[in-house]
Every structure is written in C-alpha cells, then in structure tokens.
C-alpha cells in the first residue's frame, strides 16, 4: 500500500504552520469521526488517515 502525502491528507500546504495543520485535522476528524458516521467505512478510513497525518506533522522535531 502506497503512503499518501500527509500534507495532502490534511489539505494543507507544505509550509503550513502548526495552527493551520491543527485546524485542518480537527475539521476532518469532526466530519469523519466514527461516532458521527456509524457503519461508514470510508469515513472511518479518512479519520484514521487524518489522525496519522496529524500525529506525524505535529511532531516536527
């Protein structure tokens, strides 16, 4: 399975700041959270991808 670009997953530019990354993640997470979309495997997958992308991008050290 090919890895997606984490910036692309969150829909932000490569030079996006921490606040922009966080805002984009929260929007995607809210819209695709499994509690809001029961039985929607595509939404669950988007949520997981966004969470992984956010975890990697927020830890830039």
Short mmCIF file of the C-alpha atoms (twelve columns), coordinates in Angstrom:
data_MODEL
# 
_entry.id   MODEL 
# 
loop_
_atom_site.group_PDB 
_atom_site.id 
_atom_site.type_symbol 
_atom_site.label_atom_id 
_atom_site.label_alt_id 
_atom_site.label_comp_id 
_atom_site.label_asym_id 
_atom_site.label_seq_id 
_atom_site.Cartn_x 
_atom_site.Cartn_y 
_atom_site.Cartn_z 
_atom_site.pdbx_PDB_model_num 
ATOM 1  C CA . UNK A 1  0.000   0.000  0.000  1 
ATOM 2  C CA . UNK A 2  1.450   3.366  -1.022 1 
ATOM 3  C CA . UNK A 3  1.721   6.033  1.645  1 
ATOM 4  C CA . UNK A 4  -0.124  9.243  0.998  1 
ATOM 5  C CA . UNK A 5  1.428   12.627 1.487  1 
ATOM 6  C CA . UNK A 6  0.415   13.745 4.982  1 
ATOM 7  C CA . UNK A 7  0.036   17.359 3.896  1 
ATOM 8  C CA . UNK A 8  -2.277  16.219 1.101  1 
ATOM 9  C CA . UNK A 9  -4.329  14.127 3.537  1 
ATOM 10 C CA . UNK A 10 -4.985  17.226 5.646  1 
ATOM 11 C CA . UNK A 11 -5.341  19.513 2.634  1 
ATOM 12 C CA . UNK A 12 -2.652  21.960 3.739  1 
ATOM 13 C CA . UNK A 13 0.435   23.407 2.079  1 
ATOM 14 C CA . UNK A 14 3.882   22.036 2.912  1 
ATOM 15 C CA . UNK A 15 4.742   25.299 4.639  1 
ATOM 16 C CA . UNK A 16 1.594   25.270 6.794  1 
ATOM 17 C CA . UNK A 17 2.033   26.301 10.396 1 
ATOM 18 C CA . UNK A 18 1.036   24.302 13.453 1 
ATOM 19 C CA . UNK A 19 -2.253  26.165 13.859 1 
ATOM 20 C CA . UNK A 20 -3.280  25.566 10.247 1 
ATOM 21 C CA . UNK A 21 -2.420  21.862 10.496 1 
ATOM 22 C CA . UNK A 22 -4.369  21.531 13.740 1 
ATOM 23 C CA . UNK A 23 -7.396  23.349 12.316 1 
ATOM 24 C CA . UNK A 24 -7.415  21.160 9.190  1 
ATOM 25 C CA . UNK A 25 -7.125  17.991 11.273 1 
ATOM 26 C CA . UNK A 26 -9.947  18.972 13.606 1 
ATOM 27 C CA . UNK A 27 -12.252 19.728 10.676 1 
ATOM 28 C CA . UNK A 28 -11.581 16.372 9.000  1 
ATOM 29 C CA . UNK A 29 -11.776 14.481 12.297 1 
ATOM 30 C CA . UNK A 30 -15.094 16.109 13.196 1 
ATOM 31 C CA . UNK A 31 -16.635 15.397 9.795  1 
ATOM 32 C CA . UNK A 32 -15.415 11.793 9.617  1 
ATOM 33 C CA . UNK A 33 -15.453 10.624 13.234 1 
ATOM 34 C CA . UNK A 34 -16.864 7.081  13.560 1 
ATOM 35 C CA . UNK A 35 -19.393 8.244  16.162 1 
ATOM 36 C CA . UNK A 36 -20.858 10.678 13.622 1 
ATOM 37 C CA . UNK A 37 -20.691 8.162  10.761 1 
ATOM 38 C CA . UNK A 38 -21.582 4.720  12.064 1 
ATOM 39 C CA . UNK A 39 -21.150 1.927  9.523  1 
ATOM 40 C CA . UNK A 40 -19.336 4.230  7.072  1 
ATOM 41 C CA . UNK A 41 -16.009 2.518  6.392  1 
ATOM 42 C CA . UNK A 42 -14.824 5.283  4.036  1 
ATOM 43 C CA . UNK A 43 -15.319 7.940  6.730  1 
ATOM 44 C CA . UNK A 44 -13.545 5.719  9.246  1 
ATOM 45 C CA . UNK A 45 -10.591 5.351  6.869  1 
ATOM 46 C CA . UNK A 46 -10.411 9.127  6.279  1 
ATOM 47 C CA . UNK A 47 -10.475 9.656  10.051 1 
ATOM 48 C CA . UNK A 48 -7.616  7.194  10.570 1 
ATOM 49 C CA . UNK A 49 -5.533  8.725  7.768  1 
ATOM 50 C CA . UNK A 50 -6.069  12.236 9.114  1 
ATOM 51 C CA . UNK A 51 -5.146  11.147 12.635 1 
ATOM 52 C CA . UNK A 52 -1.946  9.503  11.427 1 
ATOM 53 C CA . UNK A 53 -1.052  12.558 9.344  1 
ATOM 54 C CA . UNK A 54 -1.675  14.907 12.256 1 
ATOM 55 C CA . UNK A 55 0.379   12.812 14.668 1 
ATOM 56 C CA . UNK A 56 3.349   12.869 12.296 1 
ATOM 57 C CA . UNK A 57 3.101   16.529 11.291 1 
ATOM 58 C CA . UNK A 58 2.582   17.917 14.781 1 
ATOM 59 C CA . UNK A 59 5.832   16.295 15.938 1 
ATOM 60 C CA . UNK A 60 8.237   18.099 13.615 1 
ATOM 61 C CA . UNK A 61 11.229  17.914 15.962 1 
# 
